[in-house]
mmCIF file of C-alpha atoms in Angstrom:
data_model
loop_
_atom_site.group_PDB
_atom_site.id
_atom_site.type_symbol
_atom_site.label_atom_id
_atom_site.label_comp_id
_atom_site.label_asym_id
_atom_site.label_seq_id
_atom_site.Cartn_x
_atom_site.Cartn_y
_atom_site.Cartn_z
ATOM 1 C CA ASN A 1 -2.814 -204.814 -96.648
ATOM 2 C CA ALA A 2 -5.807 -203.990 -98.865
ATOM 3 C CA GLY A 3 -8.119 -206.687 -97.439
ATOM 4 C CA VAL A 4 -10.816 -207.773 -99.899
ATOM 5 C CA THR A 5 -11.069 -205.797 -103.118
ATOM 6 C CA GLN A 6 -13.823 -205.949 -105.733
ATOM 7 C CA THR A 7 -14.055 -204.524 -109.230
ATOM 8 C CA PRO A 8 -15.968 -202.893 -110.752
ATOM 9 C CA LYS A 9 -17.944 -200.855 -108.202
ATOM 10 C CA PHE A 10 -20.820 -200.294 -110.617
ATOM 11 C CA GLN A 11 -21.863 -202.085 -113.811
ATOM 12 C CA VAL A 12 -24.792 -201.889 -116.213
ATOM 13 C CA LEU A 13 -25.412 -204.842 -118.531
ATOM 14 C CA LYS A 14 -27.958 -205.623 -121.173
ATOM 15 C CA THR A 15 -29.936 -208.865 -120.967
ATOM 16 C CA GLY A 16 -27.898 -211.732 -122.414
ATOM 17 C CA GLN A 17 -24.487 -210.150 -121.940
ATOM 18 C CA SER A 18 -21.830 -211.918 -119.906
ATOM 19 C CA MET A 19 -19.292 -210.471 -117.527
ATOM 20 C CA THR A 20 -16.928 -211.321 -114.687
ATOM 21 C CA LEU A 21 -16.944 -209.696 -111.268
ATOM 22 C CA GLN A 22 -13.457 -209.668 -109.813
ATOM 23 C CA CYS A 23 -12.574 -210.396 -106.190
ATOM 24 C CA ALA A 24 -9.136 -210.571 -104.591
ATOM 25 C CA GLN A 25 -7.844 -210.846 -101.027
ATOM 26 C CA ASP A 26 -4.334 -210.442 -99.655
ATOM 27 C CA MET A 27 -4.822 -212.062 -96.247
ATOM 28 C CA ASN A 28 -4.019 -215.651 -97.325
ATOM 29 C CA HIS A 29 -7.517 -216.744 -96.294
ATOM 30 C CA GLU A 30 -8.631 -220.273 -97.132
ATOM 31 C CA TYR A 31 -12.313 -219.536 -97.607
ATOM 32 C CA MET A 32 -13.884 -217.185 -100.100
ATOM 33 C CA SER A 33 -17.529 -216.671 -100.949
ATOM 34 C CA TRP A 34 -19.911 -214.648 -103.070
ATOM 35 C CA TYR A 35 -23.210 -213.236 -101.822
ATOM 36 C CA ARG A 36 -25.949 -211.208 -103.380
ATOM 37 C CA GLN A 37 -27.945 -208.667 -101.387
ATOM 38 C CA ASP A 38 -31.480 -207.770 -102.386
ATOM 39 C CA PRO A 39 -33.995 -205.597 -100.499
ATOM 40 C CA GLY A 40 -35.867 -207.637 -97.897
ATOM 41 C CA MET A 41 -33.867 -210.785 -98.683
ATOM 42 C CA GLY A 42 -30.719 -210.214 -96.676
ATOM 43 C CA LEU A 43 -27.559 -211.886 -97.927
ATOM 44 C CA ARG A 44 -27.820 -215.040 -99.989
ATOM 45 C CA LEU A 45 -24.842 -217.262 -100.709
ATOM 46 C CA ILE A 46 -24.146 -217.876 -104.410
ATOM 47 C CA HIS A 47 -20.924 -219.935 -104.435
ATOM 48 C CA TYR A 48 -18.064 -220.531 -102.077
ATOM 49 C CA SER A 49 -14.588 -222.012 -102.003
ATOM 50 C CA VAL A 50 -12.683 -223.715 -99.198
ATOM 51 C CA GLY A 51 -9.327 -223.535 -100.987
ATOM 52 C CA ALA A 52 -7.643 -223.222 -104.362
ATOM 53 C CA GLY A 53 -9.217 -225.634 -106.844
ATOM 54 C CA ILE A 54 -12.259 -226.347 -104.644
ATOM 55 C CA THR A 55 -15.628 -224.660 -105.127
ATOM 56 C CA ASP A 56 -19.187 -225.486 -104.162
ATOM 57 C CA GLN A 57 -22.687 -224.131 -104.676
ATOM 58 C CA GLY A 58 -24.546 -222.013 -102.191
ATOM 59 C CA GLU A 59 -28.219 -221.175 -101.921
ATOM 60 C CA VAL A 60 -28.691 -219.394 -105.284
ATOM 61 C CA PRO A 61 -26.054 -220.668 -107.780
ATOM 62 C CA ASN A 62 -28.073 -220.713 -111.000
ATOM 63 C CA GLY A 63 -26.751 -218.372 -113.688
ATOM 64 C CA TYR A 64 -23.333 -217.982 -112.048
ATOM 65 C CA ASN A 65 -19.985 -219.746 -112.384
ATOM 66 C CA VAL A 66 -16.871 -219.543 -110.233
ATOM 67 C CA SER A 67 -13.348 -220.903 -110.216
ATOM 68 C CA ARG A 68 -10.479 -220.650 -107.730
ATOM 69 C CA SER A 69 -7.128 -221.107 -109.401
ATOM 70 C CA THR A 70 -5.194 -219.191 -106.718
ATOM 71 C CA THR A 71 -5.671 -218.497 -103.019
ATOM 72 C CA GLU A 72 -6.002 -214.770 -103.717
ATOM 73 C CA ASP A 73 -8.605 -214.599 -106.490
ATOM 74 C CA PHE A 74 -12.217 -215.745 -106.744
ATOM 75 C CA PRO A 75 -13.993 -214.325 -109.814
ATOM 76 C CA LEU A 76 -17.749 -214.627 -110.340
ATOM 77 C CA ARG A 77 -18.969 -215.062 -113.917
ATOM 78 C CA LEU A 78 -22.441 -214.205 -115.109
ATOM 79 C CA LEU A 79 -23.028 -216.386 -118.147
ATOM 80 C CA SER A 80 -26.056 -214.639 -119.689
ATOM 81 C CA ALA A 81 -27.282 -211.725 -117.606
ATOM 82 C CA ALA A 82 -30.964 -211.477 -116.711
ATOM 83 C CA PRO A 83 -32.894 -208.636 -115.006
ATOM 84 C CA SER A 84 -33.361 -210.933 -111.971
ATOM 85 C CA GLN A 85 -29.602 -210.697 -111.423
ATOM 86 C CA THR A 86 -29.846 -206.972 -110.694
ATOM 87 C CA SER A 87 -28.403 -206.817 -107.199
ATOM 88 C CA VAL A 88 -25.464 -205.811 -105.047
ATOM 89 C CA TYR A 89 -22.771 -208.477 -105.008
ATOM 90 C CA PHE A 90 -20.371 -208.963 -102.111
ATOM 91 C CA CYS A 91 -17.261 -211.064 -101.980
ATOM 92 C CA ALA A 92 -15.953 -212.217 -98.618
ATOM 93 C CA SER A 93 -13.034 -214.180 -97.270
ATOM 94 C CA SER A 94 -12.411 -215.941 -93.988
ATOM 95 C CA TYR A 95 -10.099 -218.294 -92.156
ATOM 96 C CA SER A 96 -10.827 -221.124 -89.810
ATOM 97 C CA GLU A 97 -9.401 -220.982 -86.333
ATOM 98 C CA THR A 98 -10.755 -223.765 -84.171
ATOM 99 C CA GLY A 99 -14.032 -223.445 -86.050
ATOM 100 C CA VAL A 100 -14.546 -219.746 -85.319
ATOM 101 C CA THR A 101 -14.795 -217.828 -88.548
ATOM 102 C CA GLU A 102 -14.994 -214.107 -89.154
ATOM 103 C CA GLN A 103 -15.935 -212.950 -92.652
ATOM 104 C CA TYR A 104 -14.091 -210.018 -94.229
ATOM 105 C CA PHE A 105 -16.198 -208.323 -96.883
ATOM 106 C CA GLY A 106 -15.326 -206.318 -99.952
ATOM 107 C CA PRO A 107 -17.081 -202.994 -100.712
ATOM 108 C CA GLY A 108 -19.519 -204.575 -103.186
ATOM 109 C CA THR A 109 -20.406 -204.350 -106.874
ATOM 110 C CA ARG A 110 -23.740 -202.795 -107.784
ATOM 111 C CA LEU A 111 -25.028 -204.526 -110.936
ATOM 112 C CA THR A 112 -27.998 -203.428 -113.012
ATOM 113 C CA VAL A 113 -29.292 -205.606 -115.849
ATOM 114 C CA THR A 114 -31.635 -203.889 -118.298
ATOM 115 C CA GLY B 1 -28.896 -226.669 -91.685
ATOM 116 C CA ASN B 2 -28.409 -223.875 -89.180
ATOM 117 C CA SER B 3 -30.508 -220.732 -89.489
ATOM 118 C CA VAL B 4 -31.221 -217.406 -87.810
ATOM 119 C CA THR B 5 -34.341 -215.280 -87.518
ATOM 120 C CA GLN B 6 -34.111 -211.547 -86.878
ATOM 121 C CA MET B 7 -36.767 -209.048 -86.013
ATOM 122 C CA GLU B 8 -37.969 -207.042 -88.969
ATOM 123 C CA GLY B 9 -37.171 -203.398 -89.259
ATOM 124 C CA PRO B 10 -36.803 -200.632 -89.616
ATOM 125 C CA VAL B 11 -36.192 -199.794 -85.990
ATOM 126 C CA THR B 12 -36.459 -196.040 -85.497
ATOM 127 C CA LEU B 13 -35.096 -194.462 -82.302
ATOM 128 C CA SER B 14 -34.147 -191.101 -80.934
ATOM 129 C CA GLU B 15 -30.546 -190.448 -79.965
ATOM 130 C CA GLU B 16 -29.642 -191.855 -76.504
ATOM 131 C CA ALA B 17 -32.498 -194.386 -76.562
ATOM 132 C CA PHE B 18 -31.997 -198.045 -75.592
ATOM 133 C CA LEU B 19 -31.682 -200.511 -78.450
ATOM 134 C CA THR B 20 -32.608 -204.186 -78.671
ATOM 135 C CA ILE B 21 -32.532 -206.165 -81.916
ATOM 136 C CA ASN B 22 -33.775 -209.706 -81.479
ATOM 137 C CA CYS B 23 -32.059 -212.735 -83.016
ATOM 138 C CA THR B 24 -32.965 -216.371 -82.467
ATOM 139 C CA TYR B 25 -31.201 -219.324 -83.987
ATOM 140 C CA THR B 26 -31.682 -222.968 -84.887
ATOM 141 C CA ALA B 27 -28.503 -225.014 -84.852
ATOM 142 C CA THR B 28 -26.940 -228.384 -84.308
ATOM 143 C CA GLY B 29 -24.691 -228.128 -81.292
ATOM 144 C CA TYR B 30 -23.398 -224.780 -80.080
ATOM 145 C CA PRO B 31 -21.780 -222.905 -82.957
ATOM 146 C CA SER B 32 -20.215 -219.471 -82.713
ATOM 147 C CA LEU B 33 -22.640 -216.560 -83.152
ATOM 148 C CA PHE B 34 -21.936 -213.215 -84.786
ATOM 149 C CA TRP B 35 -23.360 -209.751 -85.310
ATOM 150 C CA TYR B 36 -22.277 -207.833 -88.393
ATOM 151 C CA VAL B 37 -23.010 -204.194 -89.248
ATOM 152 C CA GLN B 38 -23.374 -202.608 -92.686
ATOM 153 C CA TYR B 39 -23.071 -198.833 -92.924
ATOM 154 C CA PRO B 40 -24.632 -197.130 -95.964
ATOM 155 C CA GLY B 41 -22.773 -197.879 -99.184
ATOM 156 C CA GLU B 42 -20.330 -200.289 -97.557
ATOM 157 C CA GLY B 43 -19.775 -204.006 -97.118
ATOM 158 C CA LEU B 44 -20.495 -205.824 -93.869
ATOM 159 C CA GLN B 45 -18.032 -205.766 -91.016
ATOM 160 C CA LEU B 46 -17.900 -207.817 -87.852
ATOM 161 C CA LEU B 47 -19.389 -206.025 -84.838
ATOM 162 C CA LEU B 48 -19.056 -208.711 -82.160
ATOM 163 C CA LYS B 49 -19.049 -212.453 -81.637
ATOM 164 C CA ALA B 50 -19.521 -215.136 -78.987
ATOM 165 C CA THR B 51 -17.906 -218.531 -79.307
ATOM 166 C CA LYS B 52 -19.734 -220.561 -76.639
ATOM 167 C CA ALA B 53 -22.874 -220.605 -74.538
ATOM 168 C CA ASP B 54 -23.156 -217.848 -71.905
ATOM 169 C CA ASP B 55 -20.392 -215.839 -73.571
ATOM 170 C CA LYS B 56 -20.998 -212.120 -73.952
ATOM 171 C CA GLY B 57 -19.609 -210.354 -77.003
ATOM 172 C CA SER B 58 -19.111 -206.586 -76.873
ATOM 173 C CA ASN B 59 -17.783 -203.810 -79.066
ATOM 174 C CA LYS B 60 -18.438 -200.052 -79.531
ATOM 175 C CA GLY B 61 -20.996 -200.089 -76.686
ATOM 176 C CA PHE B 62 -22.970 -202.969 -78.223
ATOM 177 C CA GLU B 63 -23.426 -206.243 -76.356
ATOM 178 C CA ALA B 64 -24.963 -209.647 -77.064
ATOM 179 C CA THR B 65 -25.155 -212.729 -74.827
ATOM 180 C CA TYR B 66 -25.195 -216.276 -76.205
ATOM 181 C CA ARG B 67 -28.190 -217.877 -74.453
ATOM 182 C CA LYS B 68 -28.613 -221.576 -75.231
ATOM 183 C CA GLU B 69 -31.752 -221.932 -73.083
ATOM 184 C CA THR B 70 -33.679 -219.522 -75.298
ATOM 185 C CA THR B 71 -31.531 -220.044 -78.443
ATOM 186 C CA SER B 72 -31.090 -216.278 -78.660
ATOM 187 C CA PHE B 73 -28.345 -213.736 -79.303
ATOM 188 C CA HIS B 74 -30.075 -210.373 -78.953
ATOM 189 C CA LEU B 75 -28.086 -207.215 -79.718
ATOM 190 C CA GLU B 76 -28.317 -204.357 -77.193
ATOM 191 C CA LYS B 77 -26.922 -200.880 -76.714
ATOM 192 C CA GLY B 78 -27.707 -198.611 -73.819
ATOM 193 C CA SER B 79 -27.567 -195.274 -75.655
ATOM 194 C CA VAL B 80 -27.609 -195.137 -79.445
ATOM 195 C CA GLN B 81 -26.072 -192.377 -81.544
ATOM 196 C CA VAL B 82 -26.948 -191.071 -84.996
ATOM 197 C CA SER B 83 -23.733 -192.709 -86.241
ATOM 198 C CA ASP B 84 -25.165 -196.142 -85.283
ATOM 199 C CA SER B 85 -27.682 -195.881 -88.129
ATOM 200 C CA ALA B 86 -26.955 -198.962 -90.229
ATOM 201 C CA VAL B 87 -28.219 -202.455 -91.051
ATOM 202 C CA TYR B 88 -27.406 -205.171 -88.497
ATOM 203 C CA PHE B 89 -27.094 -208.863 -89.373
ATOM 204 C CA CYS B 90 -27.096 -211.864 -87.074
ATOM 205 C CA ALA B 91 -25.075 -214.855 -88.385
ATOM 206 C CA LEU B 92 -23.815 -218.327 -87.569
ATOM 207 C CA PRO B 93 -21.942 -221.066 -89.454
ATOM 208 C CA SER B 94 -24.236 -222.820 -91.892
ATOM 209 C CA GLY B 95 -23.531 -226.253 -90.432
ATOM 210 C CA GLY B 96 -22.118 -227.968 -93.481
ATOM 211 C CA SER B 97 -19.115 -225.673 -93.730
ATOM 212 C CA TYR B 98 -17.516 -222.714 -92.046
ATOM 213 C CA ILE B 99 -19.342 -220.344 -94.391
ATOM 214 C CA PRO B 100 -21.896 -218.394 -92.324
ATOM 215 C CA THR B 101 -25.564 -217.986 -92.983
ATOM 216 C CA PHE B 102 -27.050 -214.548 -92.295
ATOM 217 C CA GLY B 103 -30.367 -213.260 -91.082
ATOM 218 C CA ARG B 104 -32.304 -210.853 -93.288
ATOM 219 C CA GLY B 105 -30.895 -207.826 -91.529
ATOM 220 C CA THR B 106 -32.515 -205.173 -89.355
ATOM 221 C CA SER B 107 -32.286 -201.540 -90.380
ATOM 222 C CA LEU B 108 -31.689 -199.072 -87.521
ATOM 223 C CA ILE B 109 -32.451 -195.382 -87.992
ATOM 224 C CA VAL B 110 -31.424 -193.017 -85.207
ATOM 225 C CA HIS B 111 -32.789 -189.455 -85.213
ATOM 226 C CA PRO B 112 -31.040 -186.540 -83.453
#
């Protein structure tokens, strides 16, 4: 049981490049989400999914796309990287049990856009 | 939607000191409340939770009581250790879904 895995751990992009951050979980969780963490800003929700084929926007969705074709995988795509997207990105998964939800986080991807 | 406000850090303490990190919330109804901890270079992990008013969550010597009268969920520990140095996040469900919303985090630094 690997939990939530993220690849890559580190990435450097040039402005305008695109890339996909990978996230996978092996716990059969319904919910998956992407956050970005910036100094002094805490965690901000980018996109989330409540099941395969269903995604929705969070607080800061602009510049990012997601899809959820399987329960296990939830990739995050940066369409045209900008320096403002330099951040640490966390993927998380959770289940719903009578409304009580605990998030399981991956180790993060540190992205630098130059 | 629901939201949380945490005290700003960093909080700097000596080993064995008493810790309080304040968290207040705004919510519709009485949602579950959570504290998460992030150790350096890692993702967040659940520290403790409380599912209803007056519940006390506890783990690893940390405690927090769900107080609906003061809409608070303060984190406490009687004697901190250097290994407790981390960033602590208060969280609750966002209201529109089961996806939580997090406070800005409070950094704790414990000196020997």
